[in-house]
Amino acid sequence: MKRAICLVLLSVFALSLSTAAYAEDATKFDQAYFSADMVGNTVERVDEVTLEGHTCYMYVPASNRVGTLLAFAPMMMVFGDEAYTADSVLATVNEKGFGEIAKRDGACILFVNPLESWDSAADAANAEALFLSFYSIYSSNPLLVFENGTATKVDAETGEESTVYPGSLFGVQLIGEGKGADFIAANYLKALPFLTNYGPQEGLTGAGPVCGVALFSPTAVPMKAEDGVAIPLAIVNGPADADQVAASYSDSTVEAMVVIDADVTGFDADIFKTVYDAIVSKYHFALTMYYPSPQYTLSGIMEVNNQTTLASGKVIESYAYLPEGISYDQDHSIPLVLYFHGWGGEGEAMLSWTDWPLVGKENGFVVIGVDQHGDSTAAETIELLDQLLVQYPFIDPSRVYATGFSMGSSKSWNLGLKYADRFAGIMPTSLGIFPEDETTDMMSFVKDGVILPVFYIGGGLSPLPELPAAEANIVNDAFKVLWQMNDLGEYAFNEASGSIWGVSADSQRIIPSRDKNTEQVLVVDSFVNPDGNTYTWLSVNLNLAHDSCRNDSAVMWSYMSQFSRNADGSLSIGE
């Protein structure tokens, strides 16, 4: 009996060793695994640069995010109490928390020295010129090729070349200590002129506040002027009125923070990392207002830049957003949403304005934003999809969905109608279809037994053709094919229907929400198929012009996630 017990124990022990060995060999699907092919900058360094007579030092971290993830790459400028040297920059980076943030976010940090001293008249007179010069040293243009943290930019008019570092106007951040903090407070807590360096749109002028400010040990910070602007502001060990001052810069869109620690003078690593995540990097300013910045790492979302080479040699860049906390061990288990941006934009920032990655995190699916897709045909995009399915074997090919805004809406229509048997559904927003080949009869895309679930959204206040009309437009063109494909009969716009869609719906749902400080009302019309199921939803966001509403993504997913595409082209409908 004792011998039998011993054998059992030995067997259990052997099994536990086997399990442990398996666990050690199992793939760890984390950020390091998914971003292994991303090439940013491998060795940290400090470069000396001169801007408007100021000697500055650019810290370039060893991070594969440097130059690969551009849309929200920080433009972080640091103003010290004393002038920096290359050695003191490295000491500040390593001792005060800047290095950890720089590596995590791929931030190239500019340490700025004064002309004379930050409290001099010469520096005050040069403040605006200095600020504008920051836009000459940073760029987030995805058409640039960054290597080891820099790219060469060529002026289209003069042909002059300049060296730029990755950094976006959606990440303009000012960090100051002592006299440097006082300089920021005196000169930059207001609307400032800027030059766009976002996406392919460079060189346009505008004015607005910075995205975030942290002041360490300032002696004076002015109250926001009566006609001033809100600014995300952190004051650390500031003047006696710091609470009132900070509150004056906050409003319904941005927060402020005051930190008091008598044991700290100047920069402190723990405090810096806290205020950076809580205030400085939490928002970005675009057009006329602040928006929440994605902060994907803090939200448990892994962000990966992909470079995919097609058979023709063409390289397509894309951005994958993979939720942490879900299992990637099983093949064909996770849905995919492909996103296509609008004209003049790119696949990172425009995607963030939709909240699709956050919806993916909440619902356990992967989102991939395809960059500069206007240069690729629908067939090339399908080739990209095929390669992504190989690269990410956990993606379920039966649950692939396409969505996009404006030009990306047209791409979604082209993909869905032409390759309906490859998609479980499409969710185009804010535009009809521009056929890739005007000689092709789009009705030829209709195949027996192949139905395409569609959730379309148009802006009720848009000046562009986002809604159908009595005089046919590109939305009517898309609906004509869709009606045939989904067995809804012939589509013809009928004003007598009383519907903005020109056809009567079977049911309607009204969904109120709020986005961009505006009350949004999404009106969803449903059209029932002869088989008793609904595959077609046409929606109008009544108060929206030509824009994205981040609340709409979760609504679209709640409708479309029920569908999956079978190998024979038929649909399955789940709960």
mmCIF file of C-alpha atoms in Angstrom, residues 29 300 302 322-328 361:
data_model
loop_
_atom_site.group_PDB
_atom_site.id
_atom_site.type_symbol
_atom_site.label_atom_id
_atom_site.label_comp_id
_atom_site.label_asym_id
_atom_site.label_seq_id
_atom_site.Cartn_x
_atom_site.Cartn_y
_atom_site.Cartn_z
ATOM 1 C CA PHE A 29 1.912 37.402 -25.576
ATOM 2 C CA GLY A 300 -4.114 48.005 -20.942
ATOM 3 C CA MET A 302 -0.759 47.110 -26.620
ATOM 4 C CA LEU A 322 -4.322 44.409 -28.869
ATOM 5 C CA PRO A 323 -6.059 44.256 -25.486
ATOM 6 C CA GLU A 324 -4.115 42.948 -22.534
ATOM 7 C CA GLY A 325 -5.800 40.337 -20.374
ATOM 8 C CA ILE A 326 -7.238 38.140 -23.123
ATOM 9 C CA SER A 327 -5.855 34.825 -24.365
ATOM 10 C CA TYR A 328 -3.959 34.803 -27.652
ATOM 11 C CA LYS A 361 -10.440 46.336 -24.959
#
